Coordinates of N, CA and C in Angstrom, one line a residue:
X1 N 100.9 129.1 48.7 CA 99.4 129.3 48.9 C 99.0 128.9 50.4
X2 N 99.6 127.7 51.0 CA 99.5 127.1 52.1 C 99.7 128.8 53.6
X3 N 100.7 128.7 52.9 CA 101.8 129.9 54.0 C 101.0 131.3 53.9
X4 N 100.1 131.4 53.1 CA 99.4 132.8 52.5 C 98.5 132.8 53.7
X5 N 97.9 131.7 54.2 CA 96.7 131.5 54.8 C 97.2 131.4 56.4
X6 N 98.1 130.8 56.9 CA 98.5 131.3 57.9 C 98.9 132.2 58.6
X7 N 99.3 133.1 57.4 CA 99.3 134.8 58.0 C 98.0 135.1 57.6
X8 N 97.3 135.0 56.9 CA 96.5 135.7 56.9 C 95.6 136.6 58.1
X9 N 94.3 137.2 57.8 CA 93.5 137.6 58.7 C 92.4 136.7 59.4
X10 N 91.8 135.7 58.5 CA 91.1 134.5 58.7 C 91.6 133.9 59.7
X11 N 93.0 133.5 59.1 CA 93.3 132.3 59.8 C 93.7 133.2 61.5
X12 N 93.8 134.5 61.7 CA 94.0 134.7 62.8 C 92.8 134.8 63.6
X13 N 91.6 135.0 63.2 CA 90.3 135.3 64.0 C 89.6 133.7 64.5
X14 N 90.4 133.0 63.3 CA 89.8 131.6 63.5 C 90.5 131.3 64.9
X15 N 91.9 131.5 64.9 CA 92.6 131.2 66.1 C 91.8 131.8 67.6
X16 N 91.7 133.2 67.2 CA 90.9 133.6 68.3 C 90.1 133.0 68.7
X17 N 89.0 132.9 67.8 CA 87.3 131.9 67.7 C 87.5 130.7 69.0
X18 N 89.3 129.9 68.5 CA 89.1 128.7 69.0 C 89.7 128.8 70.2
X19 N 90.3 129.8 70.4 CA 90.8 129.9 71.6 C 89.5 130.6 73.1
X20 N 89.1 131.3 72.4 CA 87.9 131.8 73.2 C 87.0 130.4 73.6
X21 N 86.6 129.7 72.6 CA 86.3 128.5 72.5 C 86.4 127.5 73.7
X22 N 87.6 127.4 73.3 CA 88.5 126.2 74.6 C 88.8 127.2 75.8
X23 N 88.3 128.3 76.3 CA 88.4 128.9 77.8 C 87.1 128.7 78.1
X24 N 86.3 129.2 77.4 CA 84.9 128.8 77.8 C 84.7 127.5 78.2
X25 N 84.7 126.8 77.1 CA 84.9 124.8 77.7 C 85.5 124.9 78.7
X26 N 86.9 125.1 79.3 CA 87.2 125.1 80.0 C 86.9 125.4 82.0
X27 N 85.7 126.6 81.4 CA 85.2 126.9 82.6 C 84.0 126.7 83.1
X28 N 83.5 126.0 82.1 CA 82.2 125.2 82.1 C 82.5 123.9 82.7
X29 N 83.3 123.3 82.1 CA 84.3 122.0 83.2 C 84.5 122.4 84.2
X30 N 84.8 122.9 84.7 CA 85.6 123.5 86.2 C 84.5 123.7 87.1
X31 N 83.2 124.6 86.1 CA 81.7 124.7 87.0 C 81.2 123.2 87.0
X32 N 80.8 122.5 86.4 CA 80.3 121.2 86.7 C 81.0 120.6 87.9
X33 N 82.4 120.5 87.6 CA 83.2 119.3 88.6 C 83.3 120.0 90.2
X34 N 82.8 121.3 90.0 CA 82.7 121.9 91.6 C 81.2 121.8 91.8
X35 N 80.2 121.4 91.1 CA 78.9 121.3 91.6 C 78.8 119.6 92.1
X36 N 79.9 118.6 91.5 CA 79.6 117.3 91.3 C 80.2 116.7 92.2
X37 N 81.3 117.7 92.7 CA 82.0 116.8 93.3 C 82.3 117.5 95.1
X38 N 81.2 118.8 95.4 CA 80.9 119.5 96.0 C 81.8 120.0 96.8
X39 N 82.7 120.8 95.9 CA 83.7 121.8 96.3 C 83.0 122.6 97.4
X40 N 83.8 122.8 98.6 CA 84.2 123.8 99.7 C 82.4 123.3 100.2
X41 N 82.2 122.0 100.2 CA 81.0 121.8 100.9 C 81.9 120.9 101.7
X42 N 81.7 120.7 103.1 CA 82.7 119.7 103.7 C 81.5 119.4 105.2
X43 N 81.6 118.5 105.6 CA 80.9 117.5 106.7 C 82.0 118.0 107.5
X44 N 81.6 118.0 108.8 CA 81.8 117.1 110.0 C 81.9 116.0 110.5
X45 N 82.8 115.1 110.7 CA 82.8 113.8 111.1 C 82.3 113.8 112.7
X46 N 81.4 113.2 113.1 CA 80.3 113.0 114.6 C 81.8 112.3 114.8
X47 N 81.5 112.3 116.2 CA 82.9 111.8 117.4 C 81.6 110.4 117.7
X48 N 81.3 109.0 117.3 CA 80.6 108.5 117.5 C 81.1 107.1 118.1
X49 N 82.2 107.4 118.6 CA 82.9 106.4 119.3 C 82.2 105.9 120.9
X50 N 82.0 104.8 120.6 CA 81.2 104.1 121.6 C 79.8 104.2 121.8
X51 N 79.4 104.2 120.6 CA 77.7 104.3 120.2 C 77.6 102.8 119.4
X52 N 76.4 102.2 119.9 CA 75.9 101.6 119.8 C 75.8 101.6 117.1
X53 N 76.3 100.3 117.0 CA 76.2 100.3 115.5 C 74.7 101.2 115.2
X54 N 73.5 100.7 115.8 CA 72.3 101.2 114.8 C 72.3 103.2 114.6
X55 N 72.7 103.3 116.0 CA 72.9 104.6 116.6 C 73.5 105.7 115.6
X56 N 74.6 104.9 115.6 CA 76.3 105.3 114.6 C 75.9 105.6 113.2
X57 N 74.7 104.7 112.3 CA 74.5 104.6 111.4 C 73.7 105.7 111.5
X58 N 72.3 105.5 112.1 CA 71.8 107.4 112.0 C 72.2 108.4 111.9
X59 N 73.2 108.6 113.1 CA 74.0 110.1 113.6 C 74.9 109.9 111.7
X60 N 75.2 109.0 111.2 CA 75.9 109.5 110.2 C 74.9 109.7 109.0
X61 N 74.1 108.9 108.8 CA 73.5 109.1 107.8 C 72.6 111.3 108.3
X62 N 72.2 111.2 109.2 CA 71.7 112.8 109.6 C 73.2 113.7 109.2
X63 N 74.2 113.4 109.1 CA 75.0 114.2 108.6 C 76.1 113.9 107.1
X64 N 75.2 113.4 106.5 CA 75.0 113.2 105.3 C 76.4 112.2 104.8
X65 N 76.3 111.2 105.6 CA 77.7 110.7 105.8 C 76.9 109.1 105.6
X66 N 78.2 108.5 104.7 CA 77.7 106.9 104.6 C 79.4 106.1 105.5
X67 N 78.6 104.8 105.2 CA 79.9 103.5 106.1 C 79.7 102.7 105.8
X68 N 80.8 102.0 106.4 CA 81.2 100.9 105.8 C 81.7 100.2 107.1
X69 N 81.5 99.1 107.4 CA 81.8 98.4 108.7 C 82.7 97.2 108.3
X70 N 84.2 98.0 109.4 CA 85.6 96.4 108.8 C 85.5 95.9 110.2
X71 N 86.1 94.6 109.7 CA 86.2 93.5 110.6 C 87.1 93.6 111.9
X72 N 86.8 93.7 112.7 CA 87.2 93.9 113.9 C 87.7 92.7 114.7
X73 N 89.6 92.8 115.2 CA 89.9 91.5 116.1 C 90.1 92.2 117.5
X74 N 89.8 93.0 117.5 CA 90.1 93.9 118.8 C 88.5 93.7 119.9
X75 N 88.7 93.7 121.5 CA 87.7 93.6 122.0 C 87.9 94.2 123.0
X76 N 86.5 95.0 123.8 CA 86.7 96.3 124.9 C 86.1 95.8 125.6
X77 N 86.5 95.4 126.8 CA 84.8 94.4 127.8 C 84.7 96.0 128.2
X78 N 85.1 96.5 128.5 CA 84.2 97.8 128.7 C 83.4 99.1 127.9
X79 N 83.6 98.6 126.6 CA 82.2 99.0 125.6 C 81.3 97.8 125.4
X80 N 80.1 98.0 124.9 CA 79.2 97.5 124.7 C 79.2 96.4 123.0
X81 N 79.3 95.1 123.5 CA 79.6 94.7 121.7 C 78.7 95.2 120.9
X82 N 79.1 95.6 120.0 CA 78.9 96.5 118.4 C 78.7 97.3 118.5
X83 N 79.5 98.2 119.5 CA 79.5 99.6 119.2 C 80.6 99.8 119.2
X84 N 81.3 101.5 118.3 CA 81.9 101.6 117.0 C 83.4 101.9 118.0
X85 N 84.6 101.1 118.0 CA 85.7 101.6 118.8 C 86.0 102.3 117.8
X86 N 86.6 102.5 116.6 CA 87.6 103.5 116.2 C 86.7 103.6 114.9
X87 N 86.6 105.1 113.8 CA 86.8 105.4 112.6 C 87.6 106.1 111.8
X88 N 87.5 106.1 110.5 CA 88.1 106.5 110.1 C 87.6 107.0 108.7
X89 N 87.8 108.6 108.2 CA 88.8 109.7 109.0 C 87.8 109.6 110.4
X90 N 88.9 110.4 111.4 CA 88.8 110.7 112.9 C 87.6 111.4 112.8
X91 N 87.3 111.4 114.3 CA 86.3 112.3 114.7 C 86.1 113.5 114.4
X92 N 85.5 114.2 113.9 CA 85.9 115.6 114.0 C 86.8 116.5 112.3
X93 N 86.9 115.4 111.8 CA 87.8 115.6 110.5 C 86.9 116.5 109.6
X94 N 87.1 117.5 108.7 CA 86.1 117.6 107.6 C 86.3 116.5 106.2
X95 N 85.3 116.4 105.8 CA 85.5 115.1 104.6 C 84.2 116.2 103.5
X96 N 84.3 115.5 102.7 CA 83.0 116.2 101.7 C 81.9 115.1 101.9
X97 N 80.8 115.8 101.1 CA 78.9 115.3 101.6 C 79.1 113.7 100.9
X98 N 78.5 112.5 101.5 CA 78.6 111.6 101.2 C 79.9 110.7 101.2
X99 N 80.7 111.5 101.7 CA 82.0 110.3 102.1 C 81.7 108.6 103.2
X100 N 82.5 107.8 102.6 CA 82.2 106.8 103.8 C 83.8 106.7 104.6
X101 N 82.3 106.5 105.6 CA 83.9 106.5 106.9 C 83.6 104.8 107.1
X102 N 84.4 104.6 107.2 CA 85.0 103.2 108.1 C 84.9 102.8 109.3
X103 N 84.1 102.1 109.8 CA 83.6 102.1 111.5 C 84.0 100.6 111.5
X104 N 85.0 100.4 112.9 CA 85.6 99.5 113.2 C 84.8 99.0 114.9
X105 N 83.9 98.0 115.0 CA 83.1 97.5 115.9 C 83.6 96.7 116.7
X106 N 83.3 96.7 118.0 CA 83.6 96.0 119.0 C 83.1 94.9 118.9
X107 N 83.8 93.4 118.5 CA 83.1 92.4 118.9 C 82.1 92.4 120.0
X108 N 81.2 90.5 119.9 CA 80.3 90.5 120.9 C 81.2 89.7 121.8
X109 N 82.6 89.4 121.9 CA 83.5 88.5 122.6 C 84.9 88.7 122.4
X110 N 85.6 88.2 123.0 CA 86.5 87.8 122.9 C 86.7 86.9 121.7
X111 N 88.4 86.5 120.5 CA 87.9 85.2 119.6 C 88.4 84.1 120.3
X112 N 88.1 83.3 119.8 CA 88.4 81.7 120.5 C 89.6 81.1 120.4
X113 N 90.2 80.8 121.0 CA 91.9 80.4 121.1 C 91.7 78.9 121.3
X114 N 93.1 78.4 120.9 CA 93.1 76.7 121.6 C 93.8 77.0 122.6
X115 N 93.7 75.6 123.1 CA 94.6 75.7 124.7 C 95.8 74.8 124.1
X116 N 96.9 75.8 124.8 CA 98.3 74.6 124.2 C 97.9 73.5 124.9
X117 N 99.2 72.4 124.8 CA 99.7 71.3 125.9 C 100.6 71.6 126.6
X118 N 100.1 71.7 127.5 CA 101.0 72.1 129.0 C 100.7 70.9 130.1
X119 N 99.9 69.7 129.9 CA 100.0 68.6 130.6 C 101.5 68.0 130.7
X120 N 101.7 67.8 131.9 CA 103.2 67.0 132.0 C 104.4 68.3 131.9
X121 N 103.8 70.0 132.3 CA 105.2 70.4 131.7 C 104.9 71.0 133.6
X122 N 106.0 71.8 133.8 CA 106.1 72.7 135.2 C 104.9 74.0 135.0
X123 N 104.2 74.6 136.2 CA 103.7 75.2 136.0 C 104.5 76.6 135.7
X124 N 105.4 76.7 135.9 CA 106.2 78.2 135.6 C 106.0 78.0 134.1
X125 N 106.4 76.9 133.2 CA 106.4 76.7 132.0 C 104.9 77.2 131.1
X126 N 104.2 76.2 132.1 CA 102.5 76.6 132.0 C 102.2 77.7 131.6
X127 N 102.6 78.7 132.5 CA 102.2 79.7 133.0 C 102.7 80.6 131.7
X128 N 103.4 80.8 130.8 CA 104.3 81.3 130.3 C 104.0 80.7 128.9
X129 N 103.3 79.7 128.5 CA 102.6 79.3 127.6 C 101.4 79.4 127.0
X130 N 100.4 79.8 128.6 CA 98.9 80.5 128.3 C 99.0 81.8 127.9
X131 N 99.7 82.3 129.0 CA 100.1 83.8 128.7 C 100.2 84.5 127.6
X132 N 101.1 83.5 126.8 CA 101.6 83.7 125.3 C 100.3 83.8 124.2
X133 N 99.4 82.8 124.5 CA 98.3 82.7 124.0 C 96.8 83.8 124.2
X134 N 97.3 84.7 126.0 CA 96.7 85.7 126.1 C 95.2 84.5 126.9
X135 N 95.8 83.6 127.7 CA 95.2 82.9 128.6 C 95.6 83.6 129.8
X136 N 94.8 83.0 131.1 CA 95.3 83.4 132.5 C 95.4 82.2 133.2
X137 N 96.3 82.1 134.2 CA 96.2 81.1 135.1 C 95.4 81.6 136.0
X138 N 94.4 80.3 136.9 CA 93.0 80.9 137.3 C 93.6 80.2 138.9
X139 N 92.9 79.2 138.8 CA 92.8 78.9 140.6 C 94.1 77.7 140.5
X140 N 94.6 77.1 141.5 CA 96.0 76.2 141.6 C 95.3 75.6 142.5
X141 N 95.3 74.2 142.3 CA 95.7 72.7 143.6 C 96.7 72.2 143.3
X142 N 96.8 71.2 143.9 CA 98.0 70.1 144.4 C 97.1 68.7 144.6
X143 N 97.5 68.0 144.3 CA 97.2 66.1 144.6 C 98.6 65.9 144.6
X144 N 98.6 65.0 145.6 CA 99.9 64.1 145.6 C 100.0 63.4 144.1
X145 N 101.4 63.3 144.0 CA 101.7 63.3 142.7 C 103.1 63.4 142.7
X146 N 104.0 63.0 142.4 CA 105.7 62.6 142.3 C 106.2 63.6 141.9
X147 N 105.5 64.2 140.3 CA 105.9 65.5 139.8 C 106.0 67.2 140.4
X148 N 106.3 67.3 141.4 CA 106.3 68.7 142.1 C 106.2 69.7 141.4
X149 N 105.1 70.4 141.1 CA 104.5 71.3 140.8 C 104.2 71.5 138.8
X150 N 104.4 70.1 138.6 CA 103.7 69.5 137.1 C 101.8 69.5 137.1
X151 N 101.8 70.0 135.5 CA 100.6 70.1 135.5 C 99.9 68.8 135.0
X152 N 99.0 68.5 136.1 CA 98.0 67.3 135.5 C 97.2 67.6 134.6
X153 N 96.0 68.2 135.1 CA 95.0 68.9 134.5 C 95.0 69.8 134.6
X154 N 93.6 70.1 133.4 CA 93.1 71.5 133.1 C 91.8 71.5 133.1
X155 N 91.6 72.6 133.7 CA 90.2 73.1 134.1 C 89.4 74.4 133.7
X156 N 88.2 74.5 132.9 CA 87.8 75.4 132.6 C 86.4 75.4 133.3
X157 N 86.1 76.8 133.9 CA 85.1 76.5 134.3 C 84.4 75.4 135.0
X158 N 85.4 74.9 135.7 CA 85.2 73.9 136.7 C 84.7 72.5 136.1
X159 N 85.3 72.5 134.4 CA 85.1 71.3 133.9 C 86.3 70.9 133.4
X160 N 87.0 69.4 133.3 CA 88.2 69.1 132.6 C 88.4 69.3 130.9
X161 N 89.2 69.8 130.4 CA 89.2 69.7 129.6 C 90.6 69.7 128.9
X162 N 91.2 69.3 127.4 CA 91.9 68.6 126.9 C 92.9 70.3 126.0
X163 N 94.1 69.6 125.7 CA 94.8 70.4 125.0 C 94.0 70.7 123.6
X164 N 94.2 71.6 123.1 CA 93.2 72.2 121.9 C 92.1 72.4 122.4
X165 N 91.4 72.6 123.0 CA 89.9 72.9 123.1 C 90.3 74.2 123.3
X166 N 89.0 74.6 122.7 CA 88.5 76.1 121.8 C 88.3 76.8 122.6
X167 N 88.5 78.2 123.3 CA 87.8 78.9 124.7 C 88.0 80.3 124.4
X168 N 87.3 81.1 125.0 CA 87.4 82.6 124.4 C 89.5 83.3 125.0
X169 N 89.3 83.7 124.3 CA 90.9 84.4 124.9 C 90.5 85.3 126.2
X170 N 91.7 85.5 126.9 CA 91.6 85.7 128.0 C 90.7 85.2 129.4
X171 N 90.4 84.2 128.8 CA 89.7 83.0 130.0 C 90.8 82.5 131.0
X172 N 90.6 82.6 132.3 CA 91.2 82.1 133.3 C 90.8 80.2 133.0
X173 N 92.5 79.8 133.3 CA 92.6 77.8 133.6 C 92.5 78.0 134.5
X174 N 92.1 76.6 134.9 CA 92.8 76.4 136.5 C 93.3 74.9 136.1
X175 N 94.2 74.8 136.8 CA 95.4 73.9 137.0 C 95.1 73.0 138.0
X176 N 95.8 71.7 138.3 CA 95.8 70.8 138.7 C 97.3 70.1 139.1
X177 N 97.5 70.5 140.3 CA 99.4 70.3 140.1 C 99.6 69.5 141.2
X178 N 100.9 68.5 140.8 CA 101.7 67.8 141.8 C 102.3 68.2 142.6
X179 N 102.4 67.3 144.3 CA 102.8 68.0 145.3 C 104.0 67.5 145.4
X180 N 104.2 66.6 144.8 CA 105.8 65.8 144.8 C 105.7 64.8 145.9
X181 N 104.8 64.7 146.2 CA 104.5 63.9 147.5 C 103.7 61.9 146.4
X182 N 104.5 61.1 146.5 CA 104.1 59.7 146.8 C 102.5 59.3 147.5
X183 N 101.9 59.0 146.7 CA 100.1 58.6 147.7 C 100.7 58.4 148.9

């Protein structure tokens, strides 16, 4: 009785029914997710590198573009702090309407480093320890002093100051060194 019905004629029109059915569904899905998700609509990404953050945010929002701003350890003294060094996707990419790009900002500084201890060591040593830290050696004296070319002090900005103290990176020391010379 079962087996009667799957040959039958019924059961074959029903197959059709459902198969027409499920293409239709099928391409009804297909038209939504290309209106929703805005197939072969694509942006231009603005080349907005070295604009000012408020700037960056218009030019993107006018091109129907959102962001998102990551934390930046990188610094350009010759951009302007918080304007945009790198995004991503690139300049110029196509992306679809409403994508967020990622805009990576120029600090308003340099970050703050400690100063090693380099009291009591040679300046060549010194020198090779700021460095490391992405310090500069700035201006050199001498006072008599037994240690020939040992560092006494440290000088920032023409004030003394101590190992650890906090100072923007790439700040020029200045040093304070022995001439090896006895008072």
């Amino acid at each position: 009785m079962y087996l009667k019905f799957f040959t039958s004629k019924t059961f074959f029109i029903l197959i059709i029914k459902a198969a027409f059915f499920l293409i239709f569904f099928i391409i009804i899905i297909l038209k939504a997710l290309e209106l929703t998700t805005y197939h072969d609509n694509y942006e231009l990404v603005p080349d907005i590198s070295g604009f000012e953050l408020n700037e960056a945010i218009k030019i993107l929002g006018e091109n129907n573009l959102r962001y998102e701003v990551v934390d930046s350890t990188k610094f350009n003294p010759k951009i302007l702090p918080y304007a945009v060094i790198e995004l991503f996707p690139v300049a110029l990419s196509e992306v679809k309407k409403d994508r967020k790009i990622y805009l990576t900002l120029n600090p308003s500084g340099y970050r703050k480093i400690s100063v090693p201890n380099i009291i009591q060591i040679t300046l060549r040593n010194a020198e090779s320890k700021l460095k490391a830290v992405g310090l500069q050696v700035g201006e050199i004296t001498y006072i008599n002093n037994i240690g020939k070319d040992m560092v006494l002090e440290i000088r920032y900005q023409g004030k003394a100051i101590t190992s650890g103290s906090v100072i923007p990176k790439t700040s020029k020391i200045d040093l304070t060194l022995g001439n090896g010379k006895r008072w």
